[in-house]
Amino acid sequence: MASWVAWGVLAIVAVLLGLVGTFFSVRTLRWFSVITAAVAVIAITRYGYGLTQPPSSNFANAFTSGADAVIKDLLHVLWLGQPTPPPGRIGRIVVAVLILLGYRALEAWAMRRQAPQLDTSAVGDPADDKDKQHDPLTDELKFRLSAMEVRAPAILPGGSRTNELASIAEATGNSAAGLAGAVIQFFGTIWPNPRRIQLKIRAETGTRVTVELENSRSGSTMSTKTVCAARDDETATMVAGAVARQIFAMDRTTPSWCYGALDGSDLGAWLLARQERVAAGTPGDVQKSREGQIKRMWQAADNGRAAGVVRYELASLLDLYAEDVDALELHALRLNSLRLHAMNRAQYPRFYRGRYRLAMSLQMVSNPAHPPFGAEDTKTTLDDTLKILRQAGLTTRELAGTDVSEPDCDGCCALSVSLRKELLTIAAGELRDIRRQLALWRVVRDTLMHRDERAIWLPHWRPRHRQAFRDGVCVAELLVAIRLKFIECELGDAEPCTDARLKYLKLGMDITSDIAGDTGLIRSLLTDPLADDTARPAAGAPEPTLSDAPDRVRWLPWQCCTASWQAAYNTACMYAAFAGVAPETVARVVAALERAINNPDCEMERAYDWISRDPDFTAVENVQLFGDFRDTQERRDYPEPFAARVPAPRHGEKAPAALKSVEGA
């Protein structure tokens, strides 16, 4: 073997190990190292097997001969072309020690890039609290810390959560005693360990607590915060938020939108809001719970620097709430939700679920059937939103005096057609970027390149998971294109879509046809927007042909099927937009909603809450077919209010128990 070949292979292996240690976890590094070592042993043994004549029948001798030859080739450069002496047993031991030390340095490098462990062994130390005044507080704090985790937000307001994004890894110290403890401690001193952050608390008066985070190795103080609240559980929760913020900021695997405020007040308020959830038996119970959550998070999330997931959660609650919240009137809730999503877009441009909700909020606000806005805060909120969107580079428009109409006798106003068109144009651009991002090669690329987003992109390697989101985005893009055509018709400057544009919308139309049947009405509007409504293919049809295709994953590009519940929901919103043109499309709306709700992967815990408040269905809310469907869904989601209508049981029968669901919005 030539010397340059040996050094080339060694350099390639070293670079690969360094990349794995830099961008992946210690567990992945160890697996990769074991596989590399096995391959190296096999290759060296095979190389040594061919050096001896006749070939040795002993694998140990073959490996020794190969190792000696490789070492000689590596040392040939150092001997300046002179004959290299055989390394022998001592030389092999020296090389093995050097490899071990090099791997130790590599693992230490990887450890420094891992999430730090929180050492809570000093919490509740009698030396810090001689009078045992904060034993209940320390117990509550340990519980809050162990339960602290950030999960990916739901795609729709009121939905369930998906995979975990960030959590606190706790380490309580070495509890082994005797010889075993001494051995563990010895190897712990010579082998690299994960970073440890020690938590210390000092109780002052009542529920006033000072929290310190120290570096366990150097003893230096990393952070100090004093927390004071009305109750022990609130104090412990705010302390947990402050600790979580520091831990997440040091964790390279945590996305940047999982932490925000320097003192962790946003995460603490988010944890307190989760405690407001109750067993929901009636819609009133749910609304009361949501009002408590909104009040908990409003001040912490509505500032310049807050965690993206907290802001996202607050925006979802504002979309779902159906009553006034203190000074926020009902009509202002959705505009403030839009402003929160715009803030997320400006601060966290790679938070793609937040960008999707921004696009859908822009689409809903620009809906002409949207309930009228109140005149008091509409201009101020819209002006702030457009300013944030300008800072994000999404628009150059400023709010004009004619963009918001004068208030009517009821104090309500509406948005101008030009402003609604601008908002829809922004939404179309956002959806286009998300669709491109969800291509398989981009998902694989970002999984490898963005370590902090790996927990988000890894599930998207599965076709069912990736197609569920991407198909929903494609149909949403088609919905925005249809609303833009309606606005262009209203302005009188509508033009048919170009072939290039129809090419990108074709997948959305194929998915729509699998969910709700023929798409002739959609295609007619896109290709001939100025045609008479009565000439539309679906206009006048007494009973449109509905699709009864099951949910199936699309394995081939030319297949016309989908398993996306998001696509089914957006299809219902799209056909609701045609209610004024073809009233018979309400049947397609109901069929698409039923398919979305019955999908086993559907994240909507109580579909009635969102369907009854979605402004996209305002145009069909008075149609009997849609009203019957909504009432049926209310009985499914909230069975307790209807329990009183159940006939009394006969003698010897047990009364049916009322069902309750846990509030998860």
XYZ file of C-alpha atoms in Angstrom:
665
model
C 0.000 0.000 0.000
C 1.355 3.414 -0.929
C 1.944 5.910 1.860
C -0.355 8.518 0.289
C -3.195 5.982 0.160
C -2.882 5.254 3.895
C -2.777 8.944 4.785
C -5.703 9.684 2.446
C -7.903 7.021 4.032
C -6.928 8.227 7.518
C -7.811 11.833 6.616
C -11.195 10.822 5.183
C -12.086 8.787 8.286
C -10.973 11.631 10.591
C -13.047 14.184 8.691
C -16.130 11.933 8.749
C -15.767 11.329 12.485
C -15.356 15.056 13.081
C -18.480 15.877 11.080
C -20.509 13.252 12.917
C -19.264 14.541 16.269
C -20.105 18.118 15.308
C -23.560 17.703 13.814
C -24.911 14.598 15.550
C -25.354 13.242 19.061
C -22.833 11.279 21.096
C -24.931 8.152 20.622
C -24.725 8.518 16.837
C -20.979 9.170 17.087
C -20.459 5.973 19.080
C -22.448 3.881 16.620
C -20.566 5.391 13.691
C -17.239 4.784 15.457
C -18.104 1.132 16.142
C -19.072 0.560 12.515
C -15.928 2.342 11.296
C -13.743 0.275 13.637
C -15.361 -2.975 12.437
C -14.817 -2.034 8.796
C -11.201 -1.057 9.550
C -10.505 -4.359 11.322
C -11.941 -6.348 8.410
C -10.000 -4.302 5.832
C -6.682 -4.566 7.753
C -7.151 -8.306 8.278
C -7.884 -8.805 4.592
C -4.851 -6.718 3.695
C -2.602 -8.661 6.049
C -3.970 -11.978 4.803
C -2.486 -11.313 1.370
C 0.925 -10.184 2.608
C 2.192 -13.559 3.824
C 3.087 -16.395 1.471
C 1.540 -18.818 1.932
C -1.468 -16.975 3.388
C -1.817 -17.307 7.137
C -4.705 -19.380 8.438
C -4.751 -17.432 11.727
C -6.862 -14.275 11.683
C -4.912 -12.772 14.582
C -1.635 -13.134 12.703
C -3.238 -11.715 9.534
C -4.537 -8.681 11.455
C -1.136 -8.147 13.112
C 0.667 -8.328 9.776
C -1.798 -5.896 8.184
C -1.594 -3.460 11.117
C 2.218 -3.486 11.016
C 2.163 -2.821 7.257
C -0.302 0.074 7.594
C 1.715 1.635 10.428
C 4.892 1.375 8.367
C 3.161 3.084 5.437
C 1.981 5.909 7.708
C 5.464 6.351 9.236
C 7.184 6.250 5.863
C 6.727 10.010 5.482
C 8.397 10.688 8.841
C 11.446 8.603 7.945
C 12.015 10.753 4.827
C 12.098 7.834 2.443
C 14.412 5.692 4.537
C 13.448 2.080 5.352
C 10.837 2.110 8.138
C 11.468 -0.293 11.025
C 8.601 -2.629 11.966
C 6.526 -1.212 14.847
C 6.324 -4.430 16.839
C 4.129 -4.935 19.886
C 5.222 -1.714 21.582
C 4.489 0.308 18.462
C 1.031 -1.216 18.117
C 0.257 -0.396 21.772
C 1.381 3.214 21.265
C -0.809 3.559 18.176
C -3.799 2.061 20.038
C -3.304 4.538 22.911
C -3.111 7.442 20.464
C -6.328 6.307 18.763
C -8.049 6.032 22.163
C -6.896 9.520 23.196
C -8.018 10.925 19.853
C -11.461 9.359 20.233
C -11.675 10.710 23.797
C -10.996 14.219 22.488
C -13.590 13.700 19.775
C -16.220 12.573 22.278
C -15.368 15.523 24.541
C -15.921 17.806 21.541
C -19.292 16.156 20.883
C -20.243 16.388 24.571
C -19.744 20.151 24.543
C -22.304 20.393 21.755
C -24.928 18.333 23.602
C -27.707 19.590 25.808
C -26.503 20.288 29.377
C -27.892 18.253 32.236
C -29.602 19.999 35.127
C -28.307 18.883 38.513
C -31.081 19.277 41.096
C -29.289 17.467 43.921
C -28.694 20.780 45.752
C -32.383 21.756 45.637
C -33.862 21.298 49.077
C -30.441 21.165 50.753
C -30.884 21.682 54.531
C -27.932 24.083 54.493
C -29.944 26.464 52.336
C -33.114 26.250 54.376
C -32.635 25.475 58.034
C -36.266 26.103 58.959
C -37.677 23.874 56.174
C -39.797 26.762 54.959
C -39.778 25.856 51.303
C -40.086 22.055 51.269
C -43.443 22.286 49.429
C -41.867 24.763 47.010
C -38.914 22.498 46.212
C -41.201 19.513 45.676
C -43.370 21.578 43.339
C -40.299 22.891 41.505
C -38.890 19.412 40.886
C -42.257 18.342 39.521
C -42.466 21.361 37.188
C -38.927 20.841 35.921
C -39.523 17.179 35.107
C -42.726 18.103 33.254
C -41.126 20.947 31.319
C -41.133 20.161 27.611
C -41.875 22.035 24.419
C -43.741 20.170 21.700
C -44.398 21.041 18.085
C -47.584 23.128 17.853
C -50.736 21.836 16.197
C -51.386 22.741 12.586
C -54.866 24.087 13.473
C -55.999 25.928 16.623
C -57.380 23.545 19.197
C -55.423 20.572 17.877
C -53.274 18.036 19.661
C -49.504 18.277 19.912
C -46.970 16.266 17.948
C -43.332 15.344 18.538
C -41.200 16.763 21.334
C -38.811 19.597 20.474
C -37.110 20.401 23.777
C -37.036 19.125 27.335
C -34.842 19.311 30.424
C -32.504 16.383 31.110
C -32.028 16.052 34.859
C -29.042 14.553 36.680
C -29.225 14.097 40.446
C -25.601 13.058 40.988
C -23.903 9.733 41.700
C -25.787 7.682 44.292
C -23.562 4.565 44.166
C -21.498 3.776 47.251
C -18.452 1.700 48.084
C -16.150 0.218 45.478
C -18.694 0.564 42.656
C -19.107 4.265 43.375
C -15.349 4.770 43.478
C -14.914 3.009 40.127
C -17.681 5.064 38.525
C -16.202 8.266 39.926
C -12.705 7.341 38.677
C -13.815 6.665 35.124
C -15.935 9.794 35.253
C -12.809 11.850 35.881
C -10.813 10.426 32.960
C -13.640 10.177 30.413
C -15.654 13.216 29.216
C -19.073 13.759 30.793
C -22.025 15.879 29.660
C -22.105 19.450 30.873
C -23.854 19.845 34.189
C -25.632 22.923 35.414
C -26.333 22.914 39.142
C -29.568 24.484 40.357
C -29.655 26.216 43.728
C -32.556 28.076 45.307
C -32.721 30.273 48.386
C -36.050 30.998 50.020
C -36.346 34.517 51.384
C -39.795 35.585 52.567
C -42.984 33.725 51.755
C -42.942 32.808 48.106
C -39.971 35.018 47.227
C -37.177 32.798 45.918
C -33.734 33.471 44.438
C -32.577 30.989 41.816
C -28.953 30.413 40.838
C -27.516 28.323 38.012
C -23.872 27.334 38.479
C -21.375 25.546 36.294
C -20.691 22.301 38.154
C -17.146 22.067 36.815
C -15.895 25.610 37.420
C -18.334 26.711 40.130
C -19.022 30.025 38.376
C -22.503 31.529 38.511
C -24.215 31.524 35.126
C -27.557 33.115 35.974
C -29.363 34.597 38.960
C -33.049 35.464 39.153
C -35.430 36.424 41.943
C -39.020 35.241 41.552
C -42.002 36.267 43.615
C -45.584 35.102 43.111
C -48.774 34.736 45.089
C -48.638 30.943 45.532
C -46.006 28.232 45.717
C -47.163 26.596 42.481
C -46.921 29.893 40.585
C -43.451 30.575 42.001
C -42.269 27.075 41.075
C -43.685 27.427 37.587
C -41.971 30.764 36.935
C -38.704 29.340 38.274
C -39.087 26.365 35.924
C -39.592 28.765 33.026
C -36.457 30.730 33.925
C -34.378 27.555 34.246
C -35.757 26.106 31.013
C -34.866 29.274 29.116
C -31.215 29.023 30.159
C -30.997 25.295 29.418
C -32.664 25.612 26.001
C -30.381 28.494 25.027
C -27.322 26.296 25.679
C -28.787 23.321 23.801
C -27.776 23.233 20.132
C -30.592 20.773 19.387
C -33.356 23.155 20.511
C -34.973 25.356 17.836
C -34.628 29.069 18.429
C -38.404 29.568 18.608
C -38.655 27.377 21.743
C -37.258 30.130 24.001
C -37.426 33.902 23.935
C -37.465 36.250 26.929
C -34.195 36.430 28.867
C -35.911 35.844 32.204
C -38.061 32.968 30.905
C -41.281 34.776 31.799
C -42.910 33.662 28.539
C -42.244 29.979 29.221
C -43.402 30.421 32.812
C -46.647 32.059 31.682
C -47.108 29.272 29.149
C -46.772 26.655 31.905
C -49.239 28.554 34.091
C -51.674 28.740 31.189
C -51.564 24.980 30.814
C -52.798 24.690 34.401
C -55.972 26.544 33.412
C -57.187 23.567 31.394
C -60.166 21.819 32.917
C -62.363 18.831 32.249
C -64.529 20.248 29.496
C -68.143 19.161 29.689
C -69.779 22.170 28.023
C -68.636 24.833 25.536
C -68.914 27.376 28.351
C -66.349 25.495 30.430
C -63.970 25.487 27.490
C -64.424 29.209 26.850
C -63.761 29.998 30.500
C -60.617 27.884 30.421
C -59.395 29.599 27.258
C -60.028 33.031 28.721
C -57.819 32.132 31.689
C -55.073 30.921 29.352
C -55.243 34.097 27.262
C -54.941 36.307 30.333
C -51.967 34.284 31.576
C -50.005 34.525 28.320
C -51.043 37.904 26.911
C -48.530 40.129 28.674
C -45.608 37.706 28.282
C -46.212 36.779 24.627
C -47.262 40.159 23.263
C -43.831 41.782 23.459
C -40.802 42.140 21.249
C -39.008 39.013 22.420
C -41.038 35.899 23.215
C -40.823 32.240 22.341
C -42.405 31.422 18.997
C -44.363 28.472 20.377
C -45.840 30.635 23.153
C -46.897 33.313 20.667
C -48.307 30.608 18.390
C -50.324 29.128 21.259
C -51.740 32.527 22.213
C -52.707 33.262 18.602
C -54.512 29.921 18.391
C -56.463 30.699 21.558
C -57.469 34.098 20.171
C -58.766 32.410 17.017
C -60.846 29.963 19.054
C -62.258 32.365 21.630
C -65.792 33.541 21.027
C -66.279 36.350 23.550
C -64.643 39.593 24.624
C -61.505 39.356 26.780
C -61.233 42.436 29.000
C -60.318 45.365 26.724
C -59.976 43.122 23.651
C -63.282 43.033 21.874
C -64.293 39.995 19.855
C -63.618 41.573 16.459
C -60.064 42.495 17.513
C -59.045 38.972 18.506
C -58.415 37.702 14.983
C -56.467 40.808 13.980
C -54.264 40.422 17.059
C -53.795 36.756 16.168
C -52.607 37.856 12.720
C -50.207 40.346 14.321
C -48.732 37.630 16.568
C -48.139 35.332 13.582
C -46.498 38.245 11.740
C -44.164 38.797 14.708
C -43.205 35.129 14.593
C -42.537 35.395 10.857
C -40.207 38.363 11.364
C -38.245 36.811 14.251
C -38.315 33.118 13.304
C -38.397 32.780 9.496
C -37.675 29.022 9.688
C -40.699 28.359 11.901
C -42.700 26.914 9.003
C -45.797 25.970 10.973
C -46.004 29.561 12.130
C -45.617 30.736 8.536
C -48.446 28.424 7.481
C -50.741 29.858 10.150
C -49.729 33.369 9.046
C -50.767 32.575 5.469
C -54.092 31.114 6.582
C -54.758 34.072 8.904
C -54.104 36.479 6.020
C -56.498 34.460 3.880
C -59.219 34.521 6.551
C -58.894 38.250 7.250
C -59.110 39.030 3.523
C -62.273 36.942 3.161
C -65.109 39.299 2.139
C -67.496 37.161 4.217
C -65.432 37.785 7.342
C -67.465 39.370 10.152
C -67.036 43.169 10.190
C -64.189 44.650 12.190
C -64.567 47.174 14.930
C -63.409 50.652 14.013
C -61.638 51.460 17.278
C -58.477 49.345 17.036
C -58.573 48.040 13.469
C -56.364 50.711 11.916
C -53.796 50.572 14.706
C -53.529 46.790 14.629
C -53.383 46.625 10.838
C -50.759 49.345 10.728
C -48.601 47.419 13.232
C -49.067 44.199 11.250
C -48.073 45.786 7.934
C -45.065 47.384 9.601
C -43.915 43.982 10.864
C -44.480 42.420 7.428
C -42.431 45.213 5.837
C -39.590 44.515 8.245
C -39.764 40.840 7.226
C -39.479 41.847 3.557
C -42.919 40.517 2.592
C -44.470 43.787 1.428
C -43.727 47.429 0.801
C -47.274 48.642 1.377
C -48.228 51.080 4.082
C -51.717 51.430 5.463
C -53.605 54.107 3.555
C -56.517 56.113 4.848
C -58.888 54.427 2.404
C -57.828 50.878 3.289
C -60.290 50.786 6.191
C -63.797 52.050 5.560
C -65.549 54.558 7.770
C -67.485 52.986 10.649
C -71.170 52.400 10.077
C -73.968 52.999 12.538
C -72.908 49.911 14.517
C -69.290 51.059 14.729
C -68.056 48.396 12.272
C -65.806 48.784 9.252
C -64.425 46.703 6.376
C -61.125 46.349 4.526
C -60.631 47.728 1.031
C -60.367 45.411 -1.961
C -56.794 46.507 -2.728
C -55.667 45.747 0.838
C -57.319 42.331 0.748
C -55.533 41.600 -2.533
C -52.185 42.585 -1.013
C -52.758 40.314 2.000
C -53.653 37.397 -0.274
C -50.540 38.007 -2.373
C -48.408 37.755 0.768
C -50.220 34.540 1.743
C -49.611 33.053 -1.719
C -45.883 33.758 -1.438
C -45.654 32.177 2.005
C -47.496 29.023 0.902
C -45.275 28.726 -2.156
C -42.141 28.826 0.022
C -43.570 26.211 2.398
C -44.513 23.907 -0.498
C -40.980 24.097 -1.853
C -39.505 23.510 1.583
C -41.509 20.280 1.982
C -39.883 18.661 -1.065
C -38.106 15.471 -0.016
C -34.608 16.600 -0.983
C -34.980 19.834 1.005
C -36.269 17.891 4.022
C -33.251 15.562 3.910
C -30.860 18.481 3.402
C -32.195 20.490 6.343
C -32.256 17.415 8.571
C -28.514 17.108 8.072
C -27.597 20.805 7.988
C -29.830 22.279 10.715
C -29.176 20.343 13.877
C -31.636 22.379 15.922
C -34.442 21.438 13.504
C -33.641 17.737 13.235
C -36.465 16.711 15.565
C -38.873 18.580 13.277
C -37.697 17.258 9.905
C -37.013 13.620 10.788
C -40.747 12.694 10.934
C -41.146 14.259 7.472
C -38.959 11.529 5.979
C -42.033 9.295 6.178
C -44.237 9.853 3.102
C -47.491 9.875 5.080
C -46.295 12.557 7.483
C -44.708 14.750 4.800
C -47.613 14.442 2.356
C -50.143 15.293 5.066
C -48.609 18.754 5.513
C -47.572 19.303 1.881
C -50.959 18.320 0.440
C -52.648 20.672 2.884
C -50.328 23.471 1.730
C -51.066 22.700 -1.959
C -54.835 22.932 -1.400
C -54.371 26.095 0.680
C -52.392 27.576 -2.208
C -55.291 26.713 -4.508
C -57.721 28.347 -2.060
C -55.694 31.573 -2.048
C -55.524 31.540 -5.868
C -59.329 31.263 -6.023
C -59.818 34.152 -3.597
C -57.414 36.236 -5.667
C -59.455 35.484 -8.795
C -62.640 36.589 -7.030
C -60.958 39.857 -6.018
C -59.606 40.394 -9.534
C -63.121 39.859 -10.892
C -64.357 42.416 -8.373
C -61.710 44.884 -9.583
C -62.401 44.059 -13.241
C -58.807 43.108 -14.114
C -59.037 39.303 -13.930
C -56.915 37.303 -16.342
C -56.679 33.528 -16.894
C -53.917 31.734 -15.011
C -50.812 31.039 -17.047
C -49.817 27.481 -17.906
C -46.873 27.700 -15.497
C -49.188 28.737 -12.663
C -51.680 25.973 -13.490
C -48.826 23.474 -13.409
C -48.124 24.277 -9.759
C -51.833 24.271 -8.905
C -52.462 20.940 -10.639
C -51.435 18.869 -7.613
C -53.873 20.819 -5.439
C -56.684 20.210 -7.950
C -55.867 16.483 -8.117
C -55.994 16.259 -4.326
C -59.274 18.188 -4.281
C -60.825 15.824 -6.832
C -59.875 12.851 -4.646
C -61.568 14.472 -1.644
C -64.717 16.090 -3.081
C -65.088 14.868 -6.653
C -65.005 16.810 -9.927
C -63.033 20.087 -9.976
C -64.647 21.595 -13.082
C -65.900 24.624 -11.137
C -62.398 25.410 -9.847
C -60.733 24.945 -13.222
C -63.350 27.123 -14.898
C -62.696 30.031 -12.534
C -58.921 29.801 -12.967
C -58.936 29.503 -16.760
C -61.903 31.784 -17.557
C -62.524 34.072 -14.568
C -64.791 36.488 -16.476
C -67.266 33.816 -17.597
C -70.895 34.079 -16.502
C -71.564 32.285 -13.223
C -74.480 30.406 -14.738
C -72.095 28.925 -17.304
C -69.933 27.324 -14.687
C -69.798 23.545 -15.010
C -71.009 22.952 -11.468
C -73.691 25.629 -11.460
C -77.184 24.221 -11.556
C -76.150 20.662 -10.830
C -78.755 19.268 -8.408
C -76.488 16.775 -6.683
C -72.752 17.023 -7.366
C -70.865 13.764 -7.636
C -68.884 13.317 -4.428
C -65.761 11.237 -4.000
C -65.798 8.301 -1.604
C -62.123 7.397 -2.040
C -60.363 6.230 1.135
C -57.351 7.970 2.655
C -54.292 6.610 0.850
C -50.664 7.692 0.711
C -49.447 8.720 -2.749
C -46.488 6.529 -3.708
C -46.270 7.454 -7.405
C -46.319 11.005 -8.829
C -49.258 10.332 -11.146
C -51.502 8.865 -8.460
C -54.566 10.934 -7.534
C -55.000 10.193 -3.830
C -54.165 11.697 -0.455
C -54.211 10.845 3.239
C -54.056 14.461 4.424
C -56.742 15.689 6.775
C -55.388 19.243 6.375
C -56.041 19.017 2.634
C -59.602 17.837 3.292
C -60.249 20.751 5.652
C -58.839 23.299 3.196
C -60.960 21.736 0.454
C -64.052 22.429 2.557
C -62.951 26.068 2.969
C -62.393 26.345 -0.780
C -65.835 25.064 -1.757
C -67.419 27.310 0.880
C -65.992 30.231 -1.124
C -68.163 29.122 -4.070
C -71.389 29.203 -2.037
C -72.512 32.430 -3.720
C -71.788 31.044 -7.210
C -72.994 27.462 -6.817
C -75.017 26.842 -3.632
C -74.990 23.085 -4.253
C -71.288 23.002 -3.299
C -72.347 22.925 0.374
C -72.584 19.143 -0.008
C -68.918 19.112 -0.971
C -68.113 21.245 2.088
C -69.778 18.754 4.415
C -68.193 15.750 2.663
C -64.712 17.261 2.938
C -65.181 18.134 6.622
C -66.367 14.632 7.428
C -63.325 13.193 5.712
C -61.017 15.506 7.663
C -62.630 14.665 11.010
C -62.706 10.911 10.367
C -59.049 10.799 9.357
C -57.144 8.784 12.017
C -54.315 11.353 11.976
C -56.615 14.356 12.488
C -55.244 16.698 15.177
C -58.551 18.458 15.907
C -59.597 17.365 19.389
C -62.967 19.134 19.157
C -63.655 19.947 15.548
C -66.827 21.863 16.421
C -64.857 24.639 18.128
C -62.862 25.565 15.044
C -65.539 24.849 12.411
C -68.090 27.041 14.197
C -65.632 29.975 14.411
C -63.809 29.708 11.097
C -64.793 32.765 8.996
C -64.302 30.696 5.831
C -67.636 28.995 6.590
C -69.558 32.229 7.183
C -71.109 32.035 3.707
C -72.662 28.595 4.418
C -73.513 28.870 8.110
C -77.207 29.502 7.373
C -77.555 26.556 4.977
C -79.540 23.742 6.569
C -77.203 20.951 5.449
C -74.191 22.644 6.999
C -76.151 23.587 10.137
C -77.254 19.996 10.673
C -73.673 18.806 10.281
C -72.428 21.397 12.781
C -75.104 20.473 15.343
C -74.223 16.795 15.000
C -70.563 17.560 15.528
C -71.383 19.606 18.636
C -73.188 16.620 20.128
C -70.129 14.471 19.431
C -67.656 16.901 20.965
C -69.800 18.009 23.919
C -72.100 15.122 24.860
C -72.759 16.303 28.426
C -75.207 19.155 27.604
C -77.351 16.629 25.760
C -77.296 14.045 28.549
C -80.407 15.607 30.086
C -82.319 14.879 26.881
C -81.671 11.124 27.178
C -84.840 9.318 28.380
C -84.788 8.088 31.962
C -83.606 4.469 32.278
C -86.162 1.790 32.837
C -86.302 -0.241 36.029
C -83.147 -2.307 36.457
C -81.107 -0.399 33.846
C -78.137 1.848 34.522
C -78.134 5.422 33.332
C -75.496 6.210 30.696
C -72.509 8.022 32.096
C -71.798 11.494 30.744
C -68.606 11.746 28.751
C -66.011 14.384 29.418
C -62.971 15.420 27.452
C -59.915 17.195 28.763
C -59.377 20.689 27.483
C -56.254 20.662 25.341
C -56.530 23.898 23.391
